[in-house]
CSV table of C-alpha atoms in Angstrom, one decimal:
chain,number,residue,atom,x,y,z
A,1,MET,CA,28.2,-8.4,-27.0
A,2,ALA,CA,30.4,-9.3,-24.4
A,3,ASN,CA,28.9,-11.0,-21.3
A,4,SER,CA,30.1,-8.3,-18.9
A,5,GLN,CA,28.4,-5.8,-21.2
A,6,LYS,CA,25.0,-7.7,-20.4
A,7,THR,CA,25.8,-7.4,-16.7
A,8,ILE,CA,24.7,-4.7,-14.3
A,9,ALA,CA,25.7,-4.3,-10.7
A,10,VAL,CA,23.3,-2.7,-8.4
A,11,ALA,CA,24.3,-1.4,-4.7
A,12,GLY,CA,21.4,-1.7,-2.5
A,13,ALA,CA,18.4,-4.1,-2.2
A,14,GLY,CA,15.9,-1.6,-1.1
A,15,ILE,CA,12.7,-0.2,-3.2
A,16,ALA,CA,14.8,1.4,-6.0
A,17,GLY,CA,17.5,-1.2,-6.2
A,18,LEU,CA,15.1,-4.1,-6.7
A,19,THR,CA,12.8,-2.2,-9.0
A,20,LEU,CA,15.7,-1.4,-11.2
A,21,ALA,CA,16.9,-5.1,-10.9
A,22,ILE,CA,13.6,-6.5,-12.0
A,23,ALA,CA,13.3,-4.0,-14.9
A,24,LEU,CA,16.7,-4.7,-16.2
A,25,ALA,CA,16.1,-8.5,-16.0
A,26,LYS,CA,13.1,-8.2,-18.1
A,27,PHE,CA,15.2,-6.6,-20.9
A,28,GLY,CA,17.8,-9.7,-20.6
A,29,PHE,CA,20.5,-8.2,-18.6
A,30,ARG,CA,22.3,-10.4,-15.8
A,31,VAL,CA,21.8,-8.3,-12.7
A,32,VAL,CA,24.1,-8.6,-9.7
A,33,VAL,CA,22.5,-7.0,-6.4
A,34,ALA,CA,24.7,-6.2,-3.5
A,35,GLU,CA,23.0,-5.3,-0.1
A,36,LYS,CA,24.6,-4.5,3.1
A,37,GLN,CA,21.7,-5.8,5.2
A,38,ALA,CA,21.8,-9.8,6.1
A,39,SER,CA,18.2,-10.2,4.6
A,40,PRO,CA,15.8,-7.8,2.8
A,41,SER,CA,14.6,-5.3,5.3
A,42,GLU,CA,13.1,-1.8,4.8
A,43,PHE,CA,13.1,0.6,7.8
A,44,GLY,CA,10.3,3.1,8.5
A,45,ALA,CA,6.6,1.9,8.2
A,46,GLY,CA,4.1,3.3,5.9
A,47,LEU,CA,4.5,4.5,2.5
A,48,GLN,CA,2.0,5.9,-0.2
A,49,ILE,CA,2.0,4.6,-3.6
A,50,SER,CA,0.6,7.2,-6.0
A,51,PRO,CA,-0.4,6.7,-9.7
A,52,ASN,CA,2.9,7.6,-11.2
A,53,ALA,CA,4.6,4.8,-9.1
A,54,ARG,CA,1.7,2.5,-9.8
A,55,ARG,CA,2.6,2.6,-13.5
A,56,VAL,CA,6.0,1.2,-12.7
A,57,ILE,CA,4.7,-1.4,-10.5
A,58,ASN,CA,2.2,-2.6,-13.0
A,59,ALA,CA,4.7,-2.6,-15.9
A,60,LEU,CA,6.7,-5.0,-13.8
A,61,GLY,CA,3.8,-7.2,-13.6
A,62,LEU,CA,3.3,-6.8,-9.9
A,63,ASP,CA,-0.1,-5.2,-9.9
A,64,GLU,CA,-1.9,-8.2,-8.2
A,65,ASP,CA,0.7,-9.0,-5.6
A,66,PHE,CA,1.0,-5.6,-4.5
A,67,ALA,CA,-2.8,-4.8,-4.5
A,68,ALA,CA,-3.1,-7.9,-2.2
A,69,ASN,CA,-0.6,-6.3,0.2
A,70,SER,CA,-1.8,-2.8,0.2
A,71,PHE,CA,-4.8,-0.7,0.7
A,72,ALA,CA,-6.6,1.9,-1.4
A,73,PRO,CA,-8.0,4.7,0.8
A,74,GLU,CA,-11.0,6.5,-0.4
A,75,ALA,CA,-9.8,10.0,0.5
A,76,ILE,CA,-7.1,11.9,2.5
A,77,ASP,CA,-8.9,14.0,5.1
A,78,ILE,CA,-7.3,17.4,6.3
A,79,TYR,CA,-7.5,18.5,9.9
A,80,PRO,CA,-5.9,21.9,10.8
A,81,HIS,CA,-4.8,22.4,14.3
A,82,LYS,CA,-7.5,22.2,17.1
A,83,PHE,CA,-10.3,21.0,14.3
A,84,ASP,CA,-12.6,18.2,15.2
A,85,ALA,CA,-13.6,17.5,11.8
A,86,PRO,CA,-11.7,17.6,8.3
A,87,ILE,CA,-12.0,21.0,6.5
A,88,ASN,CA,-11.9,19.3,3.1
A,89,SER,CA,-10.8,15.8,1.8
A,90,VAL,CA,-8.7,14.9,-1.3
A,91,GLN,CA,-10.8,12.3,-3.2
A,92,LEU,CA,-9.2,9.2,-4.0
A,93,GLY,CA,-10.6,5.6,-4.8
A,94,GLU,CA,-12.4,5.4,-7.9
A,95,PHE,CA,-12.5,9.1,-8.5
A,96,ALA,CA,-8.6,9.4,-8.8
A,97,THR,CA,-8.2,5.9,-10.5
A,98,LYS,CA,-10.5,7.1,-13.4
A,99,ARG,CA,-8.4,10.5,-13.5
A,100,TYR,CA,-5.1,8.8,-13.8
A,101,ASP,CA,-5.8,6.1,-16.6
A,102,GLY,CA,-6.6,3.2,-14.3
A,103,PHE,CA,-3.6,3.7,-11.9
A,104,SER,CA,-5.0,3.7,-8.4
A,105,TYR,CA,-3.4,5.4,-5.3
A,106,ALA,CA,-2.6,3.1,-2.3
A,107,VAL,CA,-0.8,2.9,0.9
A,108,ALA,CA,1.3,0.1,2.4
A,109,HIS,CA,3.8,-0.9,4.9
A,110,ARG,CA,7.3,-0.4,3.4
A,111,ALA,CA,8.1,-3.9,4.0
A,112,ASP,CA,5.2,-5.2,2.1
A,113,LEU,CA,6.3,-3.4,-1.1
A,114,LEU,CA,10.0,-4.5,-0.6
A,115,ASN,CA,8.7,-8.0,-0.1
A,116,CYS,CA,6.7,-8.0,-3.2
A,117,LEU,CA,9.6,-6.9,-5.0
A,118,TYR,CA,11.8,-9.4,-3.4
A,119,ARG,CA,9.5,-12.2,-4.4
A,120,ALA,CA,9.4,-11.0,-7.9
A,121,ALA,CA,13.1,-10.7,-8.4
A,122,LYS,CA,13.8,-14.3,-6.8
A,123,LYS,CA,11.8,-15.6,-9.9
A,124,PHE,CA,14.5,-14.4,-12.3
A,125,ALA,CA,17.5,-16.7,-13.0
A,126,ASN,CA,19.3,-13.7,-14.3
A,127,ILE,CA,19.2,-11.7,-11.0
A,128,ASP,CA,21.8,-12.8,-8.2
A,129,MET,CA,21.2,-11.3,-4.9
A,130,HIS,CA,24.1,-11.1,-2.3
A,131,PHE,CA,23.1,-10.0,1.3
A,132,GLY,CA,25.3,-9.3,4.1
A,133,ILE,CA,27.9,-7.6,1.7
A,134,GLU,CA,30.2,-5.4,3.9
A,135,ASP,CA,32.4,-3.9,1.2
A,136,ILE,CA,31.9,-3.0,-2.7
A,137,ASP,CA,35.4,-2.3,-4.2
A,138,ALA,CA,34.8,-1.0,-7.8
A,139,THR,CA,37.6,0.1,-10.4
A,140,GLN,CA,36.4,1.5,-13.4
A,141,THR,CA,37.8,0.9,-17.0
A,142,ALA,CA,36.8,2.6,-20.3
A,143,ASP,CA,33.7,0.5,-20.7
A,144,SER,CA,33.2,-1.4,-17.5
A,145,VAL,CA,33.4,-1.7,-13.8
A,146,SER,CA,35.5,-4.3,-12.2
A,147,ILE,CA,33.9,-5.0,-8.7
A,148,LEU,CA,34.9,-7.1,-5.7
A,149,LEU,CA,32.1,-7.8,-3.2
A,150,LYS,CA,33.0,-9.0,0.3
A,151,ASP,CA,30.6,-10.4,2.7
A,152,GLN,CA,30.8,-10.4,6.5
A,153,ARG,CA,33.1,-13.4,6.5
A,154,GLY,CA,35.4,-11.7,3.8
A,155,THR,CA,34.4,-14.2,1.2
A,156,PRO,CA,35.0,-12.5,-2.1
A,157,PHE,CA,32.7,-12.1,-5.1
A,158,PRO,CA,34.1,-10.8,-8.1
A,159,VAL,CA,32.0,-9.1,-10.7
A,160,THR,CA,32.8,-7.6,-14.1
A,161,ALA,CA,29.8,-5.2,-15.2
A,162,ARG,CA,29.0,-2.7,-17.7
A,163,ALA,CA,27.9,-0.3,-14.9
A,164,LEU,CA,27.4,0.1,-11.2
A,165,ILE,CA,24.2,1.5,-10.1
A,166,GLY,CA,24.0,3.1,-6.6
A,167,ALA,CA,20.8,2.7,-5.1
A,168,ASP,CA,22.2,2.6,-1.6
A,169,GLY,CA,20.2,5.4,0.0
A,170,VAL,CA,20.7,8.6,1.4
A,171,ARG,CA,24.1,7.5,3.0
A,172,SER,CA,25.2,6.1,-0.4
A,173,GLN,CA,28.8,4.9,-0.3
A,174,THR,CA,28.6,4.7,-4.1
A,175,ARG,CA,27.8,8.7,-4.2
A,176,ILE,CA,30.9,9.3,-1.6
A,177,ASP,CA,33.3,6.9,-3.4
A,178,HIS,CA,32.6,7.3,-7.1
A,179,ILE,CA,30.4,10.7,-7.7
A,180,ASN,CA,31.1,13.6,-5.6
A,181,GLY,CA,31.8,12.7,-2.1
A,182,LYS,CA,28.7,14.5,-0.6
A,183,LYS,CA,27.3,13.5,2.5
A,184,PRO,CA,23.7,14.0,3.5
A,185,LYS,CA,22.5,16.9,5.6
A,186,PHE,CA,20.0,16.9,8.6
A,187,THR,CA,17.0,18.8,7.3
A,188,GLY,CA,15.7,19.9,10.7
A,189,TYR,CA,12.9,17.4,10.9
A,190,VAL,CA,12.5,14.2,12.7
A,191,ALA,CA,10.0,11.6,11.7
A,192,TRP,CA,8.4,9.7,14.7
A,193,ARG,CA,6.9,6.4,13.6
A,194,ALA,CA,4.6,3.9,15.2
A,195,LEU,CA,1.8,1.2,14.5
A,196,ALA,CA,-1.3,1.3,16.2
A,197,SER,CA,-4.1,-1.2,16.1
A,198,ILE,CA,-7.0,-0.5,13.5
A,199,ASP,CA,-9.7,-1.2,16.2
A,200,HIS,CA,-7.9,1.7,18.5
A,201,VAL,CA,-8.0,4.1,15.6
A,202,ALA,CA,-11.4,3.4,14.6
A,203,LYS,CA,-12.8,4.7,17.7
A,204,PHE,CA,-11.7,8.2,16.6
A,205,LEU,CA,-11.3,8.2,12.8
A,206,PRO,CA,-12.7,6.5,9.7
A,207,THR,CA,-10.1,3.8,8.7
A,208,ASN,CA,-11.0,3.8,5.1
A,209,HIS,CA,-9.5,7.0,4.7
A,210,THR,CA,-5.8,8.7,5.2
A,211,SER,CA,-5.8,11.4,7.9
A,212,LEU,CA,-3.7,14.3,7.7
A,213,PHE,CA,-3.2,16.7,10.8
A,214,TRP,CA,-1.4,20.1,10.6
A,215,GLY,CA,0.0,21.9,13.5
A,216,PRO,CA,2.2,24.9,14.2
A,217,ASP,CA,5.2,22.7,15.5
A,218,TYR,CA,4.0,18.9,14.1
A,219,HIS,CA,1.9,17.4,11.5
A,220,VAL,CA,0.8,13.9,11.5
A,221,VAL,CA,0.0,11.4,8.9
A,222,LEU,CA,-2.2,8.1,9.7
A,223,TYR,CA,-2.4,5.4,7.0
A,224,PRO,CA,-4.7,2.5,7.4
A,225,LEU,CA,-3.2,-1.0,6.7
A,226,PRO,CA,-6.3,-3.2,7.1
A,227,HIS,CA,-4.6,-6.3,5.5
A,228,GLN,CA,-2.3,-6.1,8.7
A,229,GLN,CA,-5.1,-4.9,11.1
A,230,SER,CA,-3.0,-1.7,11.9
A,231,VAL,CA,-2.8,2.0,11.1
A,232,ASN,CA,0.7,3.5,10.5
A,233,ILE,CA,1.4,6.6,12.2
A,234,ALA,CA,3.9,9.3,11.1
A,235,LEU,CA,4.4,12.3,13.3
A,236,PHE,CA,6.8,14.9,12.1
A,237,SER,CA,8.3,17.6,14.3
A,238,THR,CA,11.2,20.1,13.9
A,239,HIS,CA,14.3,19.7,15.7
A,240,LYS,CA,16.1,22.6,17.7
A,241,HIS,CA,19.7,21.5,16.7
A,242,LYS,CA,21.2,21.9,13.3
A,243,SER,CA,22.8,18.5,13.4
A,244,ILE,CA,21.9,15.0,14.8
A,245,THR,CA,24.4,12.4,15.4
A,246,HIS,CA,23.1,10.0,17.9
A,247,GLU,CA,19.5,8.9,17.0
A,248,GLU,CA,19.0,6.9,20.0
A,249,GLU,CA,19.3,10.2,22.1
A,250,LEU,CA,16.0,11.5,20.6
A,251,LYS,CA,12.9,11.1,22.7
A,252,LEU,CA,9.5,12.2,21.9
A,253,ASN,CA,8.0,14.4,24.6
A,254,PRO,CA,4.5,15.3,23.7
A,255,ASN,CA,4.1,18.0,26.4
A,256,LYS,CA,6.4,20.1,24.1
A,257,LEU,CA,4.3,20.0,21.2
A,258,SER,CA,0.9,21.7,20.7
A,259,ILE,CA,-0.4,18.4,19.7
A,260,LYS,CA,-1.9,18.0,23.2
A,261,GLU,CA,-4.4,20.8,22.1
A,262,ASN,CA,-5.9,18.6,19.3
A,263,SER,CA,-8.9,16.7,20.9
A,264,THR,CA,-9.1,14.4,18.0
A,265,LEU,CA,-5.5,13.3,17.6
A,266,SER,CA,-4.4,13.6,21.2
A,267,PRO,CA,-6.6,10.5,22.5
A,268,ILE,CA,-5.2,8.5,19.7
A,269,LEU,CA,-1.6,9.0,20.5
A,270,ASP,CA,-1.8,9.4,24.3
A,271,SER,CA,-1.2,5.4,24.8
A,272,LEU,CA,1.5,5.4,22.0
A,273,TYR,CA,4.2,7.8,22.8
A,274,ASP,CA,6.3,5.1,24.1
A,275,GLU,CA,6.2,3.1,20.9
A,276,PHE,CA,7.3,5.9,18.6
A,277,THR,CA,10.7,5.2,17.1
A,278,PRO,CA,12.7,8.4,16.0
A,279,TRP,CA,13.9,8.9,12.4
A,280,PRO,CA,15.9,11.8,11.7
A,281,LEU,CA,15.5,13.0,8.2
A,282,PHE,CA,18.4,13.7,5.9
A,283,GLY,CA,18.5,15.2,2.6
A,284,ILE,CA,20.8,15.2,-0.4
A,285,THR,CA,21.0,17.3,-3.6
A,286,CYS,CA,23.5,16.2,-6.3
A,287,ASP,CA,24.3,18.2,-9.3
A,288,GLN,CA,25.6,15.3,-11.3
A,289,TRP,CA,24.2,11.7,-10.9
A,290,TYR,CA,26.7,9.8,-12.8
A,291,LYS,CA,30.5,9.6,-13.6
A,292,GLY,CA,31.7,7.3,-16.0
A,293,ASN,CA,30.4,3.9,-15.6
A,294,VAL,CA,28.6,4.7,-12.3
A,295,ALA,CA,25.3,6.2,-11.8
A,296,LEU,CA,22.9,6.8,-8.8
A,297,ILE,CA,19.2,6.3,-8.5
A,298,GLY,CA,16.7,7.2,-5.7
A,299,ASP,CA,17.6,8.6,-2.4
A,300,ALA,CA,21.2,8.1,-3.0
A,301,ALA,CA,20.8,10.8,-5.8
A,302,HIS,CA,18.0,13.1,-4.4
A,303,ALA,CA,16.9,11.9,-0.8
A,304,MET,CA,13.9,14.4,0.0
A,305,LEU,CA,11.5,15.2,2.8
A,306,PRO,CA,8.5,13.0,2.6
A,307,PHE,CA,6.0,15.7,2.8
A,308,GLN,CA,4.7,15.1,-0.7
A,309,ALA,CA,5.1,11.3,-0.4
A,310,GLN,CA,7.1,10.7,-3.3
A,311,GLY,CA,10.5,9.5,-2.0
A,312,ALA,CA,9.9,5.8,-3.1
A,313,ALA,CA,7.9,6.8,-6.1
A,314,MET,CA,10.8,9.0,-7.5
A,315,GLY,CA,13.2,6.1,-7.1
A,316,MET,CA,10.8,3.7,-8.7
A,317,GLU,CA,10.4,6.2,-11.5
A,318,ASP,CA,14.3,6.5,-11.8
A,319,ALA,CA,14.7,2.7,-12.1
A,320,GLY,CA,12.1,2.1,-14.9
A,321,LEU,CA,13.6,4.9,-17.0
A,322,LEU,CA,17.1,3.9,-16.3
A,323,ALA,CA,16.5,0.4,-17.3
A,324,VAL,CA,14.8,1.5,-20.7
A,325,LEU,CA,17.6,3.6,-21.5
A,326,LEU,CA,20.3,1.2,-20.5
A,327,ALA,CA,18.5,-1.4,-22.9
A,328,ALA,CA,18.2,1.1,-25.7
A,329,GLU,CA,21.7,2.8,-25.6
A,330,PRO,CA,24.9,0.5,-25.2
A,331,ASP,CA,27.1,3.8,-24.5
A,332,ASN,CA,26.7,4.4,-20.9
A,333,ALA,CA,27.8,8.1,-21.2
A,334,LYS,CA,24.8,8.7,-23.5
A,335,ALA,CA,22.2,6.5,-21.4
A,336,PHE,CA,23.3,8.2,-18.2
A,337,ALA,CA,23.4,11.7,-19.6
A,338,GLN,CA,19.9,11.3,-20.9
A,339,TYR,CA,18.8,9.6,-17.8
A,340,GLN,CA,19.7,12.7,-16.0
A,341,GLN,CA,18.5,15.2,-18.4
A,342,LEU,CA,15.0,13.5,-18.2
A,343,ARG,CA,14.7,12.9,-14.5
A,344,LYS,CA,16.7,15.7,-12.7
A,345,PRO,CA,14.3,18.5,-13.6
A,346,ARG,CA,11.3,16.6,-12.5
A,347,VAL,CA,13.0,15.3,-9.1
A,348,ASP,CA,14.2,18.7,-8.3
A,349,LYS,CA,10.6,20.1,-8.7
A,350,VAL,CA,9.2,17.3,-6.5
A,351,GLN,CA,12.1,18.0,-4.0
A,352,SER,CA,11.2,21.7,-3.8
A,353,GLN,CA,7.6,21.1,-3.3
A,354,SER,CA,8.1,18.5,-0.5
A,355,ALA,CA,10.1,21.3,1.4
A,356,LYS,CA,7.5,23.8,0.8
A,357,ASN,CA,4.8,21.3,2.0
A,358,GLY,CA,6.6,21.2,5.2
A,359,LYS,CA,6.3,25.0,5.8
A,360,ILE,CA,2.7,25.0,4.8
A,361,PHE,CA,1.7,22.2,7.2
A,362,HIS,CA,3.3,23.8,10.0
A,363,MET,CA,2.0,27.3,9.5
A,364,ARG,CA,0.9,29.6,12.3
A,365,PRO,CA,-1.7,31.9,12.4
A,366,PRO,CA,-2.6,34.3,10.6
A,367,GLN,CA,-0.8,32.4,7.8
A,368,ALA,CA,-2.6,29.2,8.7
A,369,TRP,CA,-6.0,31.1,8.7
A,370,ALA,CA,-5.4,32.0,4.9
A,371,ARG,CA,-4.4,28.5,4.3
A,372,ASN,CA,-7.3,27.0,5.8
A,373,PHE,CA,-9.5,29.4,4.0
A,374,VAL,CA,-8.2,28.4,0.7
A,375,VAL,CA,-8.2,24.6,1.3
A,376,ALA,CA,-11.7,24.2,2.7
A,377,ARG,CA,-13.0,25.9,-0.6
A,378,GLN,CA,-11.2,23.6,-3.0
A,379,SER,CA,-13.3,21.3,-5.3
A,380,PRO,CA,-12.4,17.6,-5.6
A,381,ASP,CA,-11.0,18.5,-9.1
A,382,ALA,CA,-9.1,21.5,-8.1
A,383,GLN,CA,-7.6,19.1,-5.3
A,384,LEU,CA,-6.2,16.7,-7.9
A,385,LYS,CA,-5.5,19.2,-10.6
A,386,ARG,CA,-2.8,20.7,-8.6
A,387,LEU,CA,-1.1,17.3,-8.4
A,388,ASP,CA,-1.7,16.1,-11.9
A,389,TRP,CA,2.0,17.1,-12.8
A,390,ILE,CA,3.1,14.5,-10.2
A,391,TYR,CA,0.4,11.6,-10.5
A,392,SER,CA,-0.1,11.8,-14.4
A,393,HIS,CA,3.6,11.3,-15.3
A,394,ASP,CA,4.7,8.5,-17.3
A,395,PRO,CA,8.0,7.5,-15.9
A,396,PHE,CA,9.1,5.7,-19.0
A,397,GLU,CA,8.9,9.0,-21.0
A,398,GLY,CA,6.8,7.2,-24.0
A,399,MET,CA,9.6,4.6,-24.6
A,400,LEU,CA,7.9,1.7,-23.3
C-alpha cells in the first residue's frame, strides 16, 4: 500500500477531530491534523459525556485521564418554573453505570476533555498536528487528496492523503468547499455561559447533582465541576430575531426573562449576569456527508441544539466508527457510504429529539402542567428507559 493511502488528513483539532486522529493512529494510519486556532482551544464551557461517548473514550485508552478531569454526578434534579424543590431526579451514578455495562455518565469542562485528547494525541509519532493553519487548499484525484496547508506566516505544508475529513465545526469550510456549500442557520436560541464558584452554588443547590431548571422563556443547566472548584452554568433563551450577525451585540437582560420569578435560581444568578458570555446556537443538516475522498464528522455534518447534551457525543461516535471503517475498507467510496448509512439515521433522530426537548423545556401552562405531572411520576427505571436508545448504543456497531 502506498504511503499516501495510509495517510488521513483531518481539518479541525476539536473534540471530534482529535478523537478521530487518535483512533486512526491506533490503526496504524499517519494522521495530519490542521487547526485554524494557534493552540488547542475549545469554546463554550461544560459538557456532558454520557455512557455512549464514554465507550469511545475508554476504547481509546483514555478512561483514567478523563476520570481524573471530570465528575460523575449522582443525579439530574429537575425544577419546573417557580418550584423550590425538584419534582423528580434522573438517577445517575452507580445506578446508571450498572445499567450501561460499566460506562458512567460524567460532566466536564470542554477544555478538560480537549486537553485529555490533546495529551493522548501528542504521544503518537504518527500524528502530526499543525496549529495556526489559515488555508487548506485541497484537490481530489481518483484515490487521494492533494492538500496544501498554509499557516499564518504563509508557510506551506504539502500533504498527499487517502482522504480529507472535515471536523471543522458548524461553520465548516470543508463542507462549504467540498460537499454541498451549505452554511449553518441560526436556530433561534442563544446560550449564555458562565462559571460560578462551587461555594456560591452550594448555598442553594446540592453540588453532587446536575440541576435542570425549566421556564417559559428560558431553561438553565448547572453542572458541578468540583475538580475545578466551579459550577458551569448554561442559560438558554430564545431570540426575537431570525438571524444574528454580531455576537458582541448580545447582552443578557434578566429583567426580560421570567427567571426572576424563580426563587431558587434567581439568587444564584443575580451576581453573575455580567459574567455571562453569549453563544448563538447555529445548526446544520446535510443530506450527504461525503463526496469523493472528502467526508464530514461531528458538527460539520450535523450541528444540533444542545438540549439532549449529545453534540460532542455524536462527534465522538462518528470518529470512532469512521476510523474502524477506514481501517477495514480500503475503498473510500464504500467506507464513506457505510459510515453515512450507519450514522445518519441515528444522528437525525438525536437531532430531532434535541429540538423537541427545547420546546418541552420552555412549555407554558397548561402544557407545562401536563409535562410536570408526567415527569413527577416517572420511576428511576422509566427515566433511563426512555434514554436507553441513546446511552446503550455501541458506537462501533459491533466491529471493534
